[in-house]
Structures are given as C-alpha cells and as structure tokens.
Amino acid sequence: MRRFVRILDWTPDYMNVCPHHIDILVECTACGETREFQRDKLYNAARAYQRH
C-alpha cells in the first residue's frame, strides 16, 4: 500500500537526501497534472549530487 507524504517546505536540496525507494510526485502549476518525478531525466550535474 502506498503512503503519500506532502512536503510543504520544498527546497532544491531535497533531491540529495530523498532515498531512492521513495517515489516523488510532482504537480504542474500551469495545468494541475500530477505525475511521478523521473530522476533519470535530470541533467548530469544534478545526478552527480545524487550519488553522494
């Protein structure tokens, strides 16, 4: 069973401390669509920080 935790204080560094077994859902502020964040689509510089 999935459990969702709403992050009210979102900061850019959250990606660095969020475990990989946690799914991150993002919501488009323009159209309201919600979908799973795809870590593999991040640009290379951001991915380097995830490995630490």
PDB file of C-alpha atoms in Angstrom:
ATOM      1  CA  MET A   1       0.000   0.000   0.000  1.00  0.00           C
ATOM      2  CA  ARG A   2       1.404   3.379  -0.984  1.00  0.00           C
ATOM      3  CA  ARG A   3       1.594   6.152   1.540  1.00  0.00           C
ATOM      4  CA  PHE A   4       1.930   9.762   0.463  1.00  0.00           C
ATOM      5  CA  VAL A   5       3.724  12.418   2.486  1.00  0.00           C
ATOM      6  CA  ARG A   6       3.211  16.022   1.442  1.00  0.00           C
ATOM      7  CA  ILE A   7       6.415  18.095   1.580  1.00  0.00           C
ATOM      8  CA  LEU A   8       5.384  21.628   2.497  1.00  0.00           C
ATOM      9  CA  ASP A   9       8.884  23.089   2.733  1.00  0.00           C
ATOM     10  CA  TRP A  10      10.329  22.027  -0.622  1.00  0.00           C
ATOM     11  CA  THR A  11      13.965  23.023  -1.185  1.00  0.00           C
ATOM     12  CA  PRO A  12      16.277  22.122  -4.090  1.00  0.00           C
ATOM     13  CA  ASP A  13      18.474  20.078  -1.745  1.00  0.00           C
ATOM     14  CA  TYR A  14      15.633  17.664  -1.001  1.00  0.00           C
ATOM     15  CA  MET A  15      16.637  15.536  -4.011  1.00  0.00           C
ATOM     16  CA  ASN A  16      20.017  14.941  -2.357  1.00  0.00           C
ATOM     17  CA  VAL A  17      18.539  13.461   0.830  1.00  0.00           C
ATOM     18  CA  CYS A  18      15.440  11.726  -0.523  1.00  0.00           C
ATOM     19  CA  PRO A  19      16.002   7.928  -0.622  1.00  0.00           C
ATOM     20  CA  HIS A  20      15.632   6.220  -4.000  1.00  0.00           C
ATOM     21  CA  HIS A  21      12.913   3.881  -2.738  1.00  0.00           C
ATOM     22  CA  ILE A  22      10.605   6.879  -2.271  1.00  0.00           C
ATOM     23  CA  ASP A  23       8.523   7.974  -5.253  1.00  0.00           C
ATOM     24  CA  ILE A  24       8.330  11.742  -5.688  1.00  0.00           C
ATOM     25  CA  LEU A  25       5.104  13.092  -7.189  1.00  0.00           C
ATOM     26  CA  VAL A  26       5.174  16.500  -8.834  1.00  0.00           C
ATOM     27  CA  GLU A  27       2.291  18.739  -9.821  1.00  0.00           C
ATOM     28  CA  CYS A  28       2.336  21.147 -12.752  1.00  0.00           C
ATOM     29  CA  THR A  29       1.398  24.633 -11.582  1.00  0.00           C
ATOM     30  CA  ALA A  30       0.003  25.525 -15.025  1.00  0.00           C
ATOM     31  CA  CYS A  31      -2.360  22.621 -15.734  1.00  0.00           C
ATOM     32  CA  GLY A  32      -2.534  20.799 -12.386  1.00  0.00           C
ATOM     33  CA  GLU A  33      -1.379  17.426 -13.788  1.00  0.00           C
ATOM     34  CA  THR A  34       0.301  15.195 -11.192  1.00  0.00           C
ATOM     35  CA  ARG A  35       2.852  12.554 -12.140  1.00  0.00           C
ATOM     36  CA  GLU A  36       5.864  10.692 -10.797  1.00  0.00           C
ATOM     37  CA  PHE A  37       9.145  12.599 -10.900  1.00  0.00           C
ATOM     38  CA  GLN A  38      11.698  10.832 -13.097  1.00  0.00           C
ATOM     39  CA  ARG A  39      15.159  11.059 -11.540  1.00  0.00           C
ATOM     40  CA  ASP A  40      16.793   9.570 -14.624  1.00  0.00           C
ATOM     41  CA  LYS A  41      15.665  12.605 -16.646  1.00  0.00           C
ATOM     42  CA  LEU A  42      17.736  15.009 -14.550  1.00  0.00           C
ATOM     43  CA  TYR A  43      20.652  16.709 -16.244  1.00  0.00           C
ATOM     44  CA  ASN A  44      24.110  15.260 -15.494  1.00  0.00           C
ATOM     45  CA  ALA A  45      25.196  17.909 -12.977  1.00  0.00           C
ATOM     46  CA  ALA A  46      22.186  17.234 -10.764  1.00  0.00           C
ATOM     47  CA  ARG A  47      22.684  13.473 -10.980  1.00  0.00           C
ATOM     48  CA  ALA A  48      26.253  13.807  -9.687  1.00  0.00           C
ATOM     49  CA  TYR A  49      24.889  15.265  -6.435  1.00  0.00           C
ATOM     50  CA  GLN A  50      22.508  12.331  -6.002  1.00  0.00           C
ATOM     51  CA  ARG A  51      25.388   9.858  -5.788  1.00  0.00           C
ATOM     52  CA  HIS A  52      26.789  11.407  -2.602  1.00  0.00           C
TER      53      HIS A  52
END
